[in-house]
mmCIF file of C-alpha atoms in Angstrom:
data_model
loop_
_atom_site.group_PDB
_atom_site.id
_atom_site.type_symbol
_atom_site.label_atom_id
_atom_site.label_comp_id
_atom_site.label_asym_id
_atom_site.label_seq_id
_atom_site.Cartn_x
_atom_site.Cartn_y
_atom_site.Cartn_z
ATOM 1 C CA SER A 212 -4.738 -11.307 23.469
ATOM 2 C CA TYR A 213 -7.505 -9.512 21.464
ATOM 3 C CA GLU A 214 -7.565 -10.561 17.862
ATOM 4 C CA LEU A 215 -9.411 -8.802 14.867
ATOM 5 C CA THR A 216 -10.100 -11.123 11.810
ATOM 6 C CA GLN A 217 -10.396 -9.889 8.227
ATOM 7 C CA PRO A 218 -10.976 -11.869 5.017
ATOM 8 C CA PRO A 219 -7.746 -11.888 3.029
ATOM 9 C CA SER A 220 -9.417 -10.780 -0.026
ATOM 10 C CA VAL A 221 -12.442 -9.247 -1.552
ATOM 11 C CA SER A 222 -13.168 -8.816 -5.039
ATOM 12 C CA VAL A 223 -15.730 -6.207 -6.594
ATOM 13 C CA SER A 224 -16.576 -4.980 -10.103
ATOM 14 C CA PRO A 225 -16.267 -1.213 -10.843
ATOM 15 C CA GLY A 226 -19.141 0.721 -9.738
ATOM 16 C CA GLN A 227 -20.524 -1.947 -7.392
ATOM 17 C CA THR A 228 -20.380 -1.886 -3.563
ATOM 18 C CA ALA A 229 -17.491 -3.549 -1.732
ATOM 19 C CA SER A 230 -17.964 -4.805 2.034
ATOM 20 C CA ILE A 231 -14.964 -5.691 4.074
ATOM 21 C CA THR A 232 -15.562 -7.159 7.546
ATOM 22 C CA CYS A 233 -13.619 -7.127 10.711
ATOM 23 C CA SER A 234 -14.666 -9.593 13.392
ATOM 24 C CA GLY A 235 -13.598 -9.380 17.217
ATOM 25 C CA ASP A 236 -15.002 -10.370 20.417
ATOM 26 C CA LYS A 237 -17.569 -7.708 21.382
ATOM 27 C CA LEU A 238 -15.976 -5.246 18.859
ATOM 28 C CA GLY A 239 -19.209 -3.337 18.764
ATOM 29 C CA ASP A 240 -18.347 -1.975 22.209
ATOM 30 C CA LYS A 241 -15.255 -0.425 21.092
ATOM 31 C CA TYR A 242 -14.655 2.077 18.249
ATOM 32 C CA ALA A 243 -13.158 0.610 15.122
ATOM 33 C CA CYS A 244 -11.356 2.354 12.506
ATOM 34 C CA TRP A 245 -9.962 1.621 8.993
ATOM 35 C CA TYR A 246 -6.948 2.369 6.967
ATOM 36 C CA GLN A 247 -6.321 2.015 3.273
ATOM 37 C CA GLN A 248 -2.803 1.125 2.017
ATOM 38 C CA LYS A 249 -1.674 1.149 -1.684
ATOM 39 C CA PRO A 250 1.428 -0.607 -2.845
ATOM 40 C CA GLY A 251 4.647 1.246 -1.599
ATOM 41 C CA GLN A 252 2.696 4.003 0.318
ATOM 42 C CA SER A 253 1.927 4.553 4.035
ATOM 43 C CA PRO A 254 -1.568 3.761 5.532
ATOM 44 C CA VAL A 255 -4.271 6.365 5.209
ATOM 45 C CA LEU A 256 -6.934 6.783 7.685
ATOM 46 C CA VAL A 257 -10.399 6.367 5.839
ATOM 47 C CA ILE A 258 -12.809 5.702 8.703
ATOM 48 C CA TYR A 259 -12.571 6.513 12.500
ATOM 49 C CA GLN A 260 -15.018 6.179 15.403
ATOM 50 C CA ASP A 261 -16.810 3.385 13.485
ATOM 51 C CA SER A 262 -18.303 5.546 10.836
ATOM 52 C CA LYS A 263 -16.661 8.993 10.631
ATOM 53 C CA ARG A 264 -14.927 10.147 7.632
ATOM 54 C CA PRO A 265 -11.729 12.203 7.954
ATOM 55 C CA SER A 266 -11.511 15.361 5.824
ATOM 56 C CA GLY A 267 -10.657 14.481 2.145
ATOM 57 C CA ILE A 268 -12.057 11.054 2.172
ATOM 58 C CA PRO A 269 -14.682 10.412 -0.513
ATOM 59 C CA GLU A 270 -18.388 9.873 0.563
ATOM 60 C CA ARG A 271 -18.421 6.465 -0.986
ATOM 61 C CA PHE A 272 -16.516 5.181 2.124
ATOM 62 C CA SER A 273 -18.698 4.373 5.196
ATOM 63 C CA GLY A 274 -18.521 2.218 8.168
ATOM 64 C CA SER A 275 -20.504 0.552 10.695
ATOM 65 C CA ASN A 276 -19.836 -1.496 13.974
ATOM 66 C CA SER A 277 -22.316 -3.739 15.901
ATOM 67 C CA GLY A 278 -22.181 -6.860 17.842
ATOM 68 C CA ASN A 279 -18.871 -8.636 16.897
ATOM 69 C CA THR A 280 -18.269 -7.190 13.534
ATOM 70 C CA ALA A 281 -17.280 -3.843 12.028
ATOM 71 C CA THR A 282 -17.855 -3.291 8.181
ATOM 72 C CA LEU A 283 -16.229 -1.004 5.905
ATOM 73 C CA THR A 284 -18.266 -0.173 2.844
ATOM 74 C CA ILE A 285 -17.105 1.362 -0.344
ATOM 75 C CA SER A 286 -20.170 2.369 -2.659
ATOM 76 C CA GLY A 287 -19.502 2.963 -6.258
ATOM 77 C CA THR A 288 -16.028 1.310 -5.994
ATOM 78 C CA GLN A 289 -13.422 2.731 -8.323
ATOM 79 C CA ALA A 290 -10.212 1.243 -9.697
ATOM 80 C CA MET A 291 -8.328 3.787 -7.471
ATOM 81 C CA ASP A 292 -9.899 2.084 -4.432
ATOM 82 C CA GLU A 293 -7.814 -1.062 -5.157
ATOM 83 C CA ALA A 294 -5.692 -1.549 -2.051
ATOM 84 C CA ASP A 295 -5.149 -3.276 1.246
ATOM 85 C CA TYR A 296 -7.482 -2.297 4.142
ATOM 86 C CA TYR A 297 -6.840 -2.711 7.801
ATOM 87 C CA CYS A 298 -9.199 -2.397 10.708
ATOM 88 C CA GLN A 299 -7.819 -1.351 14.082
ATOM 89 C CA ALA A 300 -9.302 -1.100 17.512
ATOM 90 C CA TRP A 301 -7.887 -0.716 21.151
ATOM 91 C CA ASP A 302 -7.943 -3.370 23.674
ATOM 92 C CA SER A 303 -7.464 -1.373 26.965
ATOM 93 C CA THR A 304 -3.992 0.265 26.504
ATOM 94 C CA SER A 305 -3.123 -1.816 23.461
ATOM 95 C CA VAL A 306 -3.570 -1.269 19.816
ATOM 96 C CA VAL A 307 -4.838 -4.315 17.614
ATOM 97 C CA PHE A 308 -4.721 -4.235 13.866
ATOM 98 C CA GLY A 309 -6.716 -6.852 11.657
ATOM 99 C CA GLY A 310 -4.531 -8.963 9.361
ATOM 100 C CA GLY A 311 -5.697 -6.805 6.342
ATOM 101 C CA THR A 312 -7.849 -7.531 3.294
ATOM 102 C CA LYS A 313 -6.731 -7.007 -0.289
ATOM 103 C CA LEU A 314 -9.510 -5.333 -2.223
ATOM 104 C CA THR A 315 -9.363 -6.251 -5.960
ATOM 105 C CA VAL A 316 -11.534 -4.013 -8.412
ATOM 106 C CA LEU A 317 -11.919 -6.307 -11.377
ATOM 107 C CA GLU B 211 1.570 20.943 6.358
ATOM 108 C CA VAL B 212 1.243 18.278 8.907
ATOM 109 C CA GLN B 213 4.148 15.735 8.495
ATOM 110 C CA LEU B 214 6.110 13.075 10.144
ATOM 111 C CA VAL B 215 9.420 12.148 8.861
ATOM 112 C CA GLU B 216 11.258 8.957 10.154
ATOM 113 C CA SER B 217 14.995 8.351 9.891
ATOM 114 C CA GLY B 218 17.630 6.092 11.456
ATOM 115 C CA GLY B 219 16.566 2.759 9.761
ATOM 116 C CA GLY B 220 19.354 0.480 8.355
ATOM 117 C CA LEU B 221 21.217 -2.830 8.425
ATOM 118 C CA VAL B 222 21.999 -4.369 11.923
ATOM 119 C CA GLN B 223 23.154 -7.565 13.080
ATOM 120 C CA PRO B 224 21.231 -9.841 15.354
ATOM 121 C CA GLY B 225 21.504 -8.861 18.735
ATOM 122 C CA GLY B 226 22.462 -5.218 17.864
ATOM 123 C CA SER B 227 20.850 -1.791 18.549
ATOM 124 C CA LEU B 228 19.292 0.912 16.456
ATOM 125 C CA ARG B 229 17.596 4.078 17.345
ATOM 126 C CA LEU B 230 14.890 5.465 14.983
ATOM 127 C CA SER B 231 13.861 9.118 14.941
ATOM 128 C CA CYS B 232 10.546 10.747 13.673
ATOM 129 C CA ALA B 233 10.515 14.429 13.218
ATOM 130 C CA ALA B 234 6.971 16.199 13.395
ATOM 131 C CA SER B 235 5.775 19.249 11.943
ATOM 132 C CA GLY B 236 2.576 21.245 11.345
ATOM 133 C CA PHE B 237 0.869 20.435 14.471
ATOM 134 C CA THR B 238 1.423 20.948 18.184
ATOM 135 C CA PHE B 239 3.539 17.828 18.832
ATOM 136 C CA SER B 240 3.275 17.988 22.625
ATOM 137 C CA SER B 241 -0.450 17.759 22.749
ATOM 138 C CA TYR B 242 -0.728 14.230 20.992
ATOM 139 C CA ASP B 243 0.029 10.659 21.948
ATOM 140 C CA MET B 244 2.249 9.079 19.432
ATOM 141 C CA HIS B 245 3.057 5.723 18.125
ATOM 142 C CA TRP B 246 5.430 3.251 16.242
ATOM 143 C CA VAL B 247 3.817 0.639 13.887
ATOM 144 C CA ARG B 248 5.790 -1.806 11.852
ATOM 145 C CA GLN B 249 5.222 -3.771 8.716
ATOM 146 C CA ALA B 250 7.317 -6.658 7.582
ATOM 147 C CA THR B 251 7.609 -6.980 3.723
ATOM 148 C CA GLY B 252 4.288 -8.465 2.300
ATOM 149 C CA LYS B 253 2.721 -8.652 5.901
ATOM 150 C CA GLY B 254 0.231 -6.580 7.843
ATOM 151 C CA LEU B 255 0.483 -3.789 10.475
ATOM 152 C CA GLU B 256 1.708 -4.485 13.769
ATOM 153 C CA TRP B 257 1.591 -2.019 16.619
ATOM 154 C CA VAL B 258 5.034 -1.409 18.381
ATOM 155 C CA SER B 259 4.806 1.131 21.024
ATOM 156 C CA ALA B 260 3.000 4.309 22.205
ATOM 157 C CA ILE B 261 3.743 7.324 24.339
ATOM 158 C CA GLY B 262 1.274 9.617 25.967
ATOM 159 C CA THR B 263 1.455 13.305 26.323
ATOM 160 C CA ALA B 264 2.554 12.819 29.884
ATOM 161 C CA GLY B 265 5.478 10.408 28.931
ATOM 162 C CA ASP B 266 3.581 7.220 29.881
ATOM 163 C CA THR B 267 4.525 4.359 27.485
ATOM 164 C CA TYR B 268 2.987 1.027 26.219
ATOM 165 C CA TYR B 269 4.282 -1.925 24.281
ATOM 166 C CA PRO B 270 3.153 -5.265 23.306
ATOM 167 C CA GLY B 271 4.698 -8.478 24.523
ATOM 168 C CA SER B 272 6.799 -8.999 21.352
ATOM 169 C CA VAL B 273 9.041 -6.020 22.187
ATOM 170 C CA LYS B 274 8.450 -5.237 25.747
ATOM 171 C CA GLY B 275 11.877 -5.135 27.436
ATOM 172 C CA ARG B 276 13.726 -4.651 24.071
ATOM 173 C CA PHE B 277 12.173 -1.507 22.760
ATOM 174 C CA THR B 278 12.040 2.073 24.419
ATOM 175 C CA ILE B 279 9.873 4.800 22.982
ATOM 176 C CA SER B 280 10.659 8.273 24.137
ATOM 177 C CA ARG B 281 9.716 11.858 22.958
ATOM 178 C CA GLU B 282 11.433 15.239 23.050
ATOM 179 C CA ASN B 283 8.708 17.843 22.747
ATOM 180 C CA ALA B 284 11.114 20.757 22.566
ATOM 181 C CA LYS B 285 12.472 19.238 19.334
ATOM 182 C CA ASN B 286 9.250 17.889 18.180
ATOM 183 C CA SER B 287 10.743 14.397 18.001
ATOM 184 C CA LEU B 288 9.794 10.793 18.779
ATOM 185 C CA TYR B 289 12.281 8.297 18.982
ATOM 186 C CA LEU B 290 12.365 4.513 19.162
ATOM 187 C CA GLN B 291 15.523 2.728 20.953
ATOM 188 C CA MET B 292 15.772 -0.981 19.671
ATOM 189 C CA ASN B 293 17.981 -3.373 21.593
ATOM 190 C CA SER B 294 18.462 -7.185 21.272
ATOM 191 C CA LEU B 295 17.242 -7.021 17.681
ATOM 192 C CA ARG B 296 16.059 -10.198 16.040
ATOM 193 C CA ALA B 297 15.447 -11.212 12.279
ATOM 194 C CA GLY B 298 11.818 -10.948 13.180
ATOM 195 C CA ASP B 299 12.201 -7.303 13.765
ATOM 196 C CA THR B 300 12.934 -6.625 10.087
ATOM 197 C CA ALA B 301 10.265 -4.386 8.789
ATOM 198 C CA VAL B 302 9.381 -0.802 7.692
ATOM 199 C CA TYR B 303 8.852 1.218 10.957
ATOM 200 C CA TYR B 304 6.157 4.071 10.768
ATOM 201 C CA CYS B 305 5.575 6.837 13.244
ATOM 202 C CA ALA B 306 1.940 7.856 13.714
ATOM 203 C CA LYS B 307 -0.054 10.508 15.298
ATOM 204 C CA GLU B 308 -2.973 9.616 17.388
ATOM 205 C CA GLY B 309 -6.026 11.824 16.582
ATOM 206 C CA PHE B 310 -9.780 11.762 16.951
ATOM 207 C CA GLY B 311 -11.387 8.701 18.150
ATOM 208 C CA ARG B 312 -7.830 7.368 19.162
ATOM 209 C CA ALA B 313 -7.164 6.425 15.328
ATOM 210 C CA PHE B 314 -3.783 7.220 13.754
ATOM 211 C CA ASP B 315 -4.594 10.238 11.348
ATOM 212 C CA ILE B 316 -1.149 11.076 10.199
ATOM 213 C CA TRP B 317 1.611 8.605 9.200
ATOM 214 C CA GLY B 318 5.197 9.134 8.214
ATOM 215 C CA GLN B 319 6.749 7.512 5.056
ATOM 216 C CA GLY B 320 8.539 4.774 7.025
ATOM 217 C CA THR B 321 12.181 3.795 7.504
ATOM 218 C CA MET B 322 13.551 0.116 6.737
ATOM 219 C CA VAL B 323 15.103 -2.044 9.388
ATOM 220 C CA THR B 324 16.851 -4.912 8.452
ATOM 221 C CA VAL B 325 18.197 -7.268 10.933
ATOM 222 C CA SER B 326 20.511 -9.743 9.170
ATOM 223 C CA SER B 327 24.335 -11.083 9.669
#
């Protein structure tokens, strides 16, 4: 079955750029999306179709997808961005989530 | 306001059954594919099932044959019938709307299912 691999944790200083990767076989041939989940809350879509931002998502969130890796980039990271982030893609008719990355803003 | 509200969670014994519901509002429910996603405490997201606008259904191997997703467009409602429940099915269950790019753009608040004797 198809798998997506994320680093368990990423740390970033406030104001700096955070990058979270998501790896999967030929992931660049699929669309990747990203969700943010804060403790006790439901997931929120922050990036879809590799690099598009839903309405209401700050411009500091961006995405890319090429080869075997999709990347979520948060520029000028703020304390409020501390959360778990999950990538997601489709494998035929099945939905696959990455294991999640805990972003810590130190 | 676009909203999804789940209900029906609770405590059930191993081998038992439970039916979850998800009430949709603020959008044309019948026009969108819908999903169930679960999350065990402290763990990641796991896709559980999907149903298309035509009623076609999809499941991962972990729940296939035990779970059944359905929808009732006249009531703007999504359901998940869960049978032969196991301890490993213990999780918060979310319903989610599939939107642009086949991403899940709207999520409910979740309902907790606990399978324990």
